[in-house]
XYZ file of C-alpha atoms in Angstrom:
695
model
C 191.799 86.432 152.376
C 190.766 86.814 155.999
C 187.108 85.925 156.330
C 184.714 87.772 158.537
C 183.729 85.704 161.524
C 180.144 85.788 160.311
C 181.122 84.256 157.006
C 182.377 81.093 158.714
C 179.632 81.177 161.272
C 176.961 81.324 158.568
C 178.422 78.315 156.761
C 178.824 76.296 159.906
C 175.701 77.187 161.776
C 173.157 76.714 158.956
C 174.690 74.212 156.536
C 172.333 71.562 157.860
C 169.489 73.409 156.080
C 171.160 72.963 152.645
C 170.085 69.343 152.237
C 166.930 69.882 150.154
C 165.339 66.608 151.289
C 167.291 66.092 154.500
C 164.834 64.994 157.199
C 166.172 67.408 159.834
C 165.896 70.309 157.410
C 162.412 69.224 156.300
C 161.292 69.024 159.941
C 162.337 72.630 160.400
C 160.559 73.541 157.161
C 157.332 71.849 158.209
C 157.413 73.469 161.647
C 157.699 77.002 160.326
C 155.421 76.509 157.316
C 152.725 75.183 159.657
C 153.230 78.163 161.935
C 152.818 80.643 159.064
C 149.699 78.879 157.784
C 148.175 78.644 161.262
C 148.528 82.419 161.682
C 147.542 83.430 158.125
C 145.174 80.807 156.739
C 141.863 82.034 158.162
C 138.457 82.703 156.555
C 139.657 85.994 155.042
C 142.671 84.294 153.532
C 140.593 81.441 152.076
C 138.256 83.988 150.579
C 141.201 85.759 148.927
C 142.445 82.443 147.549
C 139.052 81.692 146.064
C 138.730 85.149 144.519
C 142.153 84.845 142.862
C 141.499 81.324 141.735
C 138.174 82.384 140.227
C 140.076 84.956 138.165
C 142.642 82.360 137.074
C 139.967 79.802 136.242
C 137.714 82.193 134.334
C 136.343 80.566 131.195
C 136.267 83.908 129.333
C 140.041 84.469 129.607
C 141.766 85.050 126.265
C 143.125 81.675 125.038
C 146.434 82.792 123.554
C 147.435 80.625 120.608
C 150.315 79.601 118.370
C 149.613 78.886 114.732
C 151.008 75.722 113.165
C 149.687 74.880 109.706
C 145.897 75.337 109.731
C 145.538 74.935 113.474
C 145.842 77.275 116.469
C 147.303 75.591 119.549
C 146.626 76.520 123.180
C 147.281 75.185 126.694
C 144.433 75.768 129.136
C 143.774 75.258 132.870
C 140.579 75.898 134.778
C 138.644 74.548 137.765
C 137.601 71.383 135.872
C 141.061 70.798 134.431
C 143.556 71.402 137.210
C 146.582 70.081 135.339
C 145.316 71.360 132.015
C 144.397 70.618 128.425
C 146.612 70.856 125.364
C 144.242 71.608 122.533
C 143.777 73.207 119.122
C 141.154 74.733 116.874
C 140.877 76.412 113.452
C 140.638 80.124 112.699
C 136.912 80.322 112.046
C 136.170 78.592 115.372
C 138.761 80.694 117.230
C 136.985 83.862 116.160
C 133.788 82.805 117.917
C 133.023 83.471 121.615
C 133.092 79.735 122.303
C 135.594 77.988 120.030
C 135.304 74.296 119.436
C 138.534 72.820 120.740
C 140.028 69.513 119.718
C 141.549 68.073 122.866
C 144.983 66.628 122.130
C 146.153 65.814 125.685
C 144.228 65.866 128.934
C 146.874 66.133 131.719
C 144.373 65.222 134.473
C 143.347 62.088 132.579
C 147.014 61.248 132.054
C 147.625 61.543 135.791
C 144.804 59.088 136.465
C 146.069 56.668 133.821
C 149.748 56.741 134.848
C 149.337 57.336 138.592
C 151.617 60.354 138.449
C 151.036 64.041 137.903
C 152.828 65.545 134.952
C 152.875 69.318 134.300
C 152.816 70.547 130.728
C 156.004 72.451 129.838
C 155.615 72.996 126.110
C 155.755 71.147 122.806
C 157.663 71.037 119.525
C 155.899 69.869 116.352
C 157.633 67.972 113.545
C 157.364 69.894 110.309
C 155.373 67.820 107.790
C 156.009 67.428 104.093
C 154.408 70.010 101.823
C 150.619 70.118 102.021
C 150.581 67.446 104.710
C 149.141 67.974 108.206
C 151.220 68.016 111.376
C 151.323 64.487 112.760
C 153.981 64.256 115.451
C 155.138 66.360 118.409
C 157.566 66.274 121.292
C 155.774 67.047 124.548
C 157.726 68.372 127.554
C 156.451 67.219 130.939
C 157.709 68.326 134.320
C 157.255 66.064 137.336
C 157.043 68.945 139.827
C 156.902 72.259 138.011
C 160.715 72.592 138.020
C 163.166 72.979 135.137
C 163.752 69.256 134.662
C 161.465 67.619 132.070
C 160.642 64.349 130.484
C 160.238 64.608 126.648
C 157.879 62.125 124.937
C 156.848 61.625 121.389
C 153.145 62.274 120.759
C 150.873 61.330 117.823
C 148.619 64.288 116.933
C 146.218 62.091 114.959
C 145.630 59.305 117.475
C 146.144 61.730 120.389
C 148.346 59.256 122.203
C 151.971 58.950 123.119
C 153.816 56.878 120.567
C 154.510 53.358 121.791
C 158.264 52.809 121.732
C 158.620 56.354 120.501
C 161.158 58.932 121.626
C 161.105 59.156 125.432
C 163.867 61.192 127.025
C 164.248 60.766 130.825
C 163.652 63.563 133.339
C 166.554 66.030 133.215
C 167.354 69.540 132.088
C 166.887 68.663 128.439
C 166.304 70.479 125.123
C 165.322 68.631 121.980
C 164.177 69.477 118.438
C 163.258 67.472 115.376
C 165.831 66.978 112.624
C 163.673 64.490 110.759
C 160.962 61.946 111.704
C 163.548 59.554 113.061
C 166.221 61.915 114.429
C 166.382 64.469 117.218
C 168.939 67.128 118.140
C 169.281 66.684 121.908
C 171.125 68.443 124.680
C 170.595 66.868 128.042
C 172.086 67.013 131.524
C 171.028 63.454 132.255
C 174.456 62.407 133.574
C 177.233 64.254 135.403
C 179.716 63.409 132.640
C 177.858 65.608 130.150
C 176.660 68.372 132.487
C 178.218 71.779 133.101
C 178.796 73.262 136.514
C 175.687 75.315 135.854
C 173.676 72.009 135.649
C 172.921 72.274 131.944
C 173.927 70.099 128.979
C 177.554 70.326 127.748
C 176.886 68.475 124.488
C 174.534 68.359 121.522
C 173.885 64.992 119.921
C 172.069 63.553 116.966
C 169.822 60.923 118.545
C 168.264 58.390 116.215
C 165.107 56.448 116.918
C 165.785 53.638 119.392
C 169.274 54.964 120.173
C 170.617 55.436 123.681
C 171.336 59.131 124.194
C 174.906 58.704 125.413
C 175.636 56.354 122.505
C 174.568 59.015 120.015
C 177.272 60.993 118.211
C 178.309 64.307 119.739
C 178.230 67.062 117.159
C 178.939 70.004 119.478
C 180.490 70.333 122.902
C 181.431 73.082 125.325
C 183.635 73.229 128.412
C 182.274 72.249 131.826
C 182.932 75.790 133.111
C 180.712 77.281 130.425
C 176.954 77.612 131.102
C 175.617 75.251 128.430
C 175.606 73.931 124.901
C 172.376 75.133 123.354
C 171.138 74.426 119.892
C 168.176 73.758 117.622
C 167.420 72.407 114.175
C 165.968 75.114 111.888
C 163.556 73.280 109.589
C 162.512 76.375 107.549
C 162.248 75.206 103.911
C 165.331 76.317 102.030
C 167.226 77.183 105.209
C 167.538 73.820 106.976
C 170.426 73.906 109.377
C 171.601 73.205 112.900
C 172.275 76.363 114.905
C 174.562 76.127 117.974
C 175.278 78.356 120.924
C 178.225 78.030 123.276
C 176.889 79.957 126.288
C 180.105 80.990 127.915
C 178.290 82.898 130.603
C 174.971 84.710 130.857
C 176.091 87.549 128.560
C 178.866 86.078 126.420
C 178.369 83.373 123.845
C 179.473 82.077 120.465
C 176.957 81.207 117.765
C 177.635 78.777 114.952
C 175.764 77.109 112.145
C 176.262 73.818 110.332
C 176.273 74.413 106.559
C 176.821 71.441 104.259
C 178.000 69.464 107.338
C 180.624 72.043 108.286
C 180.332 74.054 111.514
C 180.847 77.749 110.847
C 181.229 80.072 113.818
C 180.050 83.682 113.350
C 183.058 85.899 114.031
C 181.771 88.592 116.347
C 182.668 89.625 119.912
C 181.202 87.252 122.473
C 179.005 89.961 123.970
C 177.165 90.453 120.699
C 173.886 88.518 120.699
C 173.263 86.706 117.428
C 170.008 85.381 115.982
C 169.209 83.833 112.617
C 166.075 83.998 110.533
C 165.915 82.647 106.987
C 168.655 84.471 105.058
C 169.151 87.076 107.733
C 171.426 87.297 110.759
C 170.837 89.909 113.462
C 173.400 91.370 115.844
C 172.645 93.115 119.150
C 175.846 94.263 120.907
C 175.959 94.731 124.674
C 178.843 97.108 124.422
C 179.961 99.417 121.574
C 181.169 97.244 118.658
C 183.687 98.587 116.201
C 183.229 96.515 113.009
C 184.929 97.149 109.647
C 185.227 100.830 110.422
C 181.625 101.197 111.600
C 180.564 101.780 115.163
C 177.520 99.723 116.171
C 176.596 101.073 119.609
C 175.558 99.091 122.626
C 171.823 98.340 122.491
C 171.646 98.719 118.712
C 170.362 96.141 116.246
C 172.201 95.386 113.008
C 171.136 93.114 110.153
C 173.144 91.266 107.502
C 172.837 88.504 104.937
C 174.097 85.348 106.643
C 175.786 84.163 103.487
C 177.525 87.489 102.874
C 178.522 87.873 106.492
C 180.171 84.449 106.627
C 182.005 85.322 103.423
C 183.054 88.956 103.982
C 181.806 90.024 107.416
C 179.725 92.820 105.853
C 176.757 94.208 107.800
C 173.910 95.607 105.732
C 172.471 98.189 108.112
C 171.919 99.251 111.691
C 168.125 99.181 111.878
C 167.814 100.422 115.475
C 169.989 102.846 117.419
C 169.139 103.611 121.047
C 169.290 106.969 122.719
C 169.063 108.117 126.320
C 165.325 107.358 126.413
C 164.844 104.290 124.159
C 165.671 100.617 124.246
C 164.857 97.632 122.057
C 162.424 95.340 123.822
C 161.649 92.548 121.292
C 161.485 91.728 117.562
C 159.564 89.456 115.194
C 159.758 88.672 111.505
C 156.737 88.487 109.181
C 157.298 87.352 105.614
C 158.431 90.777 104.394
C 158.944 92.920 107.487
C 160.833 93.063 110.737
C 158.712 94.361 113.628
C 160.474 95.997 116.591
C 158.887 96.751 119.916
C 160.753 99.665 121.480
C 160.504 101.206 124.921
C 160.642 105.025 125.196
C 160.849 105.868 128.928
C 159.227 102.437 129.418
C 156.335 103.300 127.051
C 155.823 101.129 123.975
C 156.484 101.977 120.394
C 156.273 99.602 117.376
C 158.586 100.204 114.427
C 158.245 98.471 111.036
C 161.350 97.643 108.982
C 160.654 96.852 105.283
C 163.058 94.063 104.307
C 162.439 94.591 100.584
C 162.803 98.374 100.447
C 166.266 99.065 101.793
C 165.131 98.606 105.414
C 162.865 101.649 105.231
C 161.211 102.359 108.581
C 157.772 103.473 109.730
C 155.948 103.491 113.050
C 152.644 102.023 114.058
C 150.383 104.653 115.611
C 149.651 103.906 119.284
C 147.265 105.860 121.506
C 148.033 105.529 125.237
C 151.635 105.573 126.552
C 150.446 104.041 129.877
C 149.625 100.818 128.028
C 152.089 98.143 126.989
C 151.944 96.974 123.350
C 153.692 93.946 121.874
C 153.618 92.466 118.377
C 154.582 89.101 116.920
C 154.140 87.420 113.579
C 151.211 85.060 113.262
C 152.902 82.704 110.746
C 155.488 84.108 108.364
C 155.259 80.980 106.211
C 151.510 81.298 105.559
C 151.180 81.866 101.798
C 148.127 84.091 102.131
C 148.770 85.780 105.479
C 152.565 85.839 105.898
C 152.568 89.502 106.953
C 149.867 89.118 109.600
C 150.803 89.964 113.175
C 149.320 89.553 116.645
C 149.160 92.680 118.783
C 148.478 92.632 122.488
C 147.519 95.789 124.366
C 147.434 95.783 128.139
C 147.730 98.088 131.113
C 147.547 97.999 134.901
C 143.832 98.749 134.896
C 143.094 97.979 131.241
C 142.269 94.344 130.453
C 144.293 92.735 127.695
C 143.035 93.004 124.129
C 144.285 90.689 121.383
C 144.287 92.063 117.836
C 145.279 90.675 114.498
C 146.442 92.804 111.588
C 148.361 92.819 108.364
C 151.398 95.099 108.186
C 150.274 98.382 106.643
C 146.655 97.878 107.609
C 144.676 98.541 110.737
C 144.665 95.727 113.289
C 141.258 94.345 114.324
C 140.381 93.329 117.845
C 139.897 89.556 118.032
C 139.380 88.992 121.734
C 139.231 91.130 124.838
C 139.489 90.082 128.428
C 136.704 91.432 130.691
C 137.358 93.413 133.826
C 138.479 91.095 136.655
C 138.451 93.635 139.518
C 136.936 97.009 140.184
C 139.371 99.556 138.707
C 136.903 102.400 138.926
C 138.588 105.503 140.256
C 142.138 104.300 139.779
C 144.612 106.136 137.569
C 148.061 105.201 136.306
C 150.887 107.776 136.461
C 154.630 107.655 135.899
C 157.105 109.302 138.210
C 160.877 109.630 138.559
C 162.887 109.338 141.737
C 166.486 110.517 142.120
C 168.867 107.739 143.221
C 171.922 108.180 145.395
C 174.237 108.925 142.426
C 171.777 111.363 140.846
C 170.279 108.989 138.288
C 166.579 109.558 137.494
C 164.752 106.237 137.995
C 161.210 105.791 136.669
C 158.323 104.018 138.356
C 154.608 103.535 137.664
C 151.964 104.253 140.296
C 148.458 102.821 140.300
C 146.420 104.815 142.791
C 143.062 106.379 143.587
C 142.456 109.397 141.360
C 141.497 111.231 144.564
C 144.502 109.966 146.544
C 145.097 111.762 149.807
C 148.714 112.766 150.201
C 148.806 112.335 153.989
C 151.120 109.338 154.177
C 148.399 106.947 155.228
C 147.920 104.933 152.033
C 148.944 101.211 151.983
C 151.474 100.791 149.132
C 152.890 97.678 147.552
C 156.197 98.170 145.665
C 157.266 95.529 143.147
C 160.813 95.160 141.778
C 163.342 92.974 140.012
C 166.363 94.847 138.752
C 168.463 92.191 137.030
C 169.307 90.142 133.941
C 168.217 92.992 131.642
C 164.560 92.099 132.365
C 162.175 94.984 131.773
C 159.195 95.649 134.051
C 156.363 96.986 131.904
C 152.670 97.778 132.507
C 150.290 94.885 132.197
C 146.878 93.763 133.348
C 147.596 91.592 136.384
C 144.185 90.372 137.315
C 145.456 88.428 140.331
C 147.249 91.510 141.670
C 144.171 93.633 141.172
C 142.046 91.047 142.914
C 144.516 90.249 145.700
C 145.830 93.731 146.394
C 143.994 96.612 144.713
C 140.579 95.236 145.700
C 141.326 95.616 149.450
C 140.012 98.589 151.351
C 141.167 100.015 154.701
C 138.829 100.486 157.634
C 138.320 104.122 156.526
C 137.675 103.133 152.915
C 141.035 103.954 151.351
C 142.190 102.141 148.217
C 145.683 100.631 148.233
C 148.426 101.742 145.887
C 150.551 99.539 143.586
C 154.020 100.688 142.403
C 156.067 98.986 139.657
C 159.709 100.052 139.753
C 162.117 100.256 136.778
C 165.401 100.122 138.671
C 168.814 99.631 137.158
C 169.830 96.079 136.411
C 166.696 95.783 134.232
C 166.479 96.317 130.470
C 164.149 99.368 130.403
C 166.920 101.528 128.924
C 168.917 98.816 127.232
C 172.232 97.126 128.101
C 173.744 100.235 129.677
C 170.856 100.340 132.234
C 171.529 96.735 133.005
C 175.280 97.031 133.140
C 175.046 99.972 135.528
C 174.061 97.531 138.302
C 176.246 94.548 137.449
C 178.688 92.908 139.859
C 180.493 95.560 141.888
C 177.783 98.111 141.011
C 174.942 95.957 142.269
C 174.239 98.361 145.063
C 172.851 100.857 142.528
C 169.780 98.656 141.959
C 169.174 98.665 145.712
C 169.793 102.374 145.995
C 167.307 102.903 143.149
C 164.598 100.875 144.924
C 165.284 102.676 148.196
C 165.107 106.037 146.460
C 161.649 105.228 145.077
C 160.502 104.212 148.569
C 161.808 107.530 149.923
C 160.195 109.411 147.041
C 156.800 107.877 147.891
C 157.169 109.071 151.446
C 158.434 112.523 150.349
C 155.435 112.931 148.039
C 153.065 112.112 150.912
C 151.825 108.926 149.261
C 152.766 106.719 152.271
C 154.962 106.268 155.312
C 157.137 103.382 156.459
C 154.329 101.806 158.471
C 152.153 101.542 155.370
C 154.836 100.596 152.806
C 155.207 96.980 151.653
C 157.529 95.485 149.026
C 157.654 92.239 147.116
C 160.050 90.464 144.753
C 160.900 87.007 143.522
C 164.074 85.222 142.391
C 166.540 88.047 141.643
C 163.743 90.236 142.998
C 164.006 88.086 146.128
C 167.667 89.086 146.386
C 166.459 92.680 146.084
C 164.062 92.096 148.954
C 166.725 90.461 151.034
C 168.892 93.558 150.648
C 165.973 95.757 151.595
C 165.518 93.696 154.791
C 169.214 93.674 155.685
C 170.239 97.082 154.340
C 167.201 99.313 154.394
C 164.948 97.968 157.143
C 163.987 101.440 158.236
C 162.108 102.091 154.978
C 159.532 99.301 154.964
C 156.719 98.010 157.140
C 156.530 94.599 155.419
C 158.405 92.594 152.792
C 157.641 89.416 150.837
C 160.827 87.713 149.661
C 160.150 84.803 147.258
C 162.343 81.990 145.783
C 165.336 84.142 146.578
C 169.099 84.232 146.340
C 170.310 85.425 149.758
C 173.726 83.858 150.573
C 176.082 85.112 147.894
C 179.056 83.245 149.337
C 177.481 79.907 148.470
C 175.084 80.652 145.625
C 177.347 79.158 142.897
C 177.251 75.824 144.654
C 173.452 75.489 144.445
C 171.244 74.473 141.519
C 171.958 76.696 138.486
C 173.855 79.336 140.506
C 177.183 79.016 138.627
C 175.496 80.332 135.476
C 174.912 83.732 137.136
C 178.549 84.617 137.842
C 178.465 87.172 134.986
C 175.581 88.937 136.737
C 176.850 88.884 140.326
C 180.519 87.894 140.456
C 182.370 84.830 141.619
C 182.576 84.302 145.427
C 185.573 82.019 144.963
C 187.598 84.959 143.591
C 188.760 87.091 146.593
C 188.344 90.408 144.813
C 184.856 89.495 143.779
C 183.879 88.310 147.237
C 184.764 91.748 148.628
C 181.899 93.376 146.679
C 179.612 90.279 146.721
C 179.588 90.408 150.491
C 178.209 93.949 150.410
C 174.998 92.666 148.815
C 174.768 89.235 150.457
C 171.750 89.586 152.775
C 172.719 86.673 155.009
C 176.043 88.316 155.701
C 174.690 91.911 155.804
C 172.511 90.845 158.745
C 175.660 90.365 160.812
C 177.025 93.754 159.778
C 174.024 95.867 160.679
C 173.382 97.393 164.067
C 169.587 97.402 164.032
C 167.510 96.338 166.961
C 165.471 93.212 166.377
C 162.224 95.179 166.302
C 163.548 97.611 163.689
C 163.151 95.061 160.902
C 160.095 94.992 158.694
C 157.620 92.119 159.059
C 159.154 89.591 156.591
C 157.701 86.630 154.752
C 160.470 84.514 153.265
C 159.205 81.773 150.977
C 160.281 79.193 148.411
C 159.421 75.655 147.262
C 161.212 72.406 148.032
C 161.184 71.532 144.296
C 162.889 74.722 143.106
C 165.694 73.267 141.027
C 166.921 76.633 139.719
C 167.733 78.495 142.890
C 167.013 75.835 145.463
C 165.301 76.323 148.847
C 168.332 76.409 151.117
C 169.068 80.137 150.723
C 165.586 81.128 151.920
C 165.794 78.635 154.785
C 169.156 79.995 155.969
C 168.035 83.663 155.831
C 164.865 82.961 157.799
C 166.622 80.815 160.409
C 169.299 83.427 160.960
C 166.746 86.203 161.379
C 164.877 84.066 163.898
C 168.077 83.325 165.782
C 168.746 87.078 165.942
C 165.544 87.503 167.872
C 163.600 89.080 165.030
C 160.080 88.024 165.951
C 158.169 89.278 162.867
C 159.774 86.950 160.350
C 157.748 84.074 158.906
C 158.774 81.206 156.581
C 156.740 79.247 153.998
C 157.860 76.356 151.817
C 155.334 74.118 149.996
C 156.815 71.065 148.420
C 155.921 71.491 144.731
C 155.924 74.428 142.360
C 159.517 74.710 141.235
C 161.025 78.138 140.785
C 157.666 79.503 139.571
C 156.214 78.775 143.032
C 153.124 76.944 141.663
C 151.990 74.128 139.413
C 148.257 74.826 138.826
C 145.703 77.577 139.355
C 144.916 76.538 142.905
C 148.538 76.562 144.038
C 149.126 79.837 142.143
C 146.191 81.408 143.915
C 147.425 80.162 147.276
C 150.977 81.344 146.604
C 149.808 84.852 145.625
C 147.262 85.121 148.429
C 149.881 84.108 150.986
C 152.053 87.024 149.928
C 149.304 89.638 149.432
C 147.509 88.763 152.677
C 150.683 88.756 154.751
C 151.664 92.202 153.427
C 148.147 93.664 153.634
C 147.693 92.710 157.268
C 150.942 94.424 158.178
C 150.526 97.781 156.396
C 146.790 98.411 156.134
């Protein structure tokens, strides 16, 4: 294939920025980060940081919990505990306004004791014998907020790490308990057992005191596959190892060890499989013809695992999508399957009775502008196995946590107070028409008395990938950092959440519509919403800002390079931007199913059309036609990596585009932050940059 001149030029001219810790690259990073901070970090900015941090640190936030045995576990950060506390309480105490927490692990104290900051990344508790308390846990600790973790054995009774206990070195690692002296481990701690996507290629049974690479391999996948995933299911009566060969992001094979024999479930690789007790669930991404029955894309079918392995029989399709509905999530209680469904991005909750022929009913919900989600509290609790958590939240409605029993009214347990002044705002849903005629929904949060004169500052938010749904939720930091601003003439800003294709708002078909060669549809959808906001008189280009991170950062890059005439300002965070080289960086190879393979000539033809670094060379815009652009990442991002953001910013600067700024703090990983202070600074940097451009 004959390359465009700009393809080679991009690789040659900016390859020096790809060395994450190369001193020349870091000198460039420091220069431009300091410039951005010198311009932006004034008294108004510091006030915004403090306001957002106050919200994040608030002591009356809802402490969300996970129930294990008789305890309710929570991880908490505030102004006194920057790195956080892992803690637990009992139900009676949790119901009070000020629960009495038992501190299990103080991360700030750990940093002082060990001389190194560790960031809590989750835990896995060892199931005890009957009627015994939980005594051991595996604690995941990240050194920099990235995806790599150290996993250490922790004693819940002494509240200390176990001397000479399990201690898995920093890597992209997964681990679960098989028994008190054995773990199931998948780790990318050495190149020999790491896939091209930088994840583990093997699963091993690791005994106490055993070197990981000396442990027996029980499952292995090819290096070109994404990963070998697995876990030990310790549910009484259903103990088993479950394996997943993740071929790519949307194709996989699931297996289960039964009586020491690995049995693979014989379904198409694009059918997602999950196991729970005696049940196996199937969610096909494309229409699945099975034993004379059509199970449509986006549906959910259920079967007995034992029967399916024997005969392949499926009991019933318990959810079938239509043009307006998609399955969002599911959870099992002891006797029911709870489904959260989106209907035009509005929540519904359906109840499937597992003991009555899968009979269905629906929970009554009041306000379609609020998001509702449900999850089992503890399906193994003998007295409360059918209890569920329900969270209700909206753009201007603080989150409420409820607990209920299936078939009975849920009771509010805790409610978050207002974090910003939402008086006078209203939430509405609108539909824009994309370039191919598709109706694309979006939510608008705006003054009830909005003037339709095009003068309102608007912030659009988007993602559009990996079947991720954007749904309403109370974002206190956004409300504080964006909606709390006022223009010089007293106008309130507007916030817009987009539901563009590539997401999961209407199921796998909505996602697939913007895959690979059809990626441009996601960008056309976002542009159509921007144009609809102007056509409706909500705003004009000069007052229109947009933001997105990760895949949303790729979206923003394409807005900069392909639709610069639509926006006054853009914040592009932890982004993919050079689609010729993305598979070579961090976990990029795992996303080929989403975007395409740049090493395949036919794929590169369409990849180039949505590679912002290359699109910059193809456009014929004057330097001052581009929106004010903040491109930012972190040095420690080990999922996307910082080089793509660096290259895009450097190229824009070299093109003479004066209103581009770059920001790259060292820590934070792909999330962009490690604690409440860095989160507040990260958010304020984006909000303040955008506000000052479009107010």
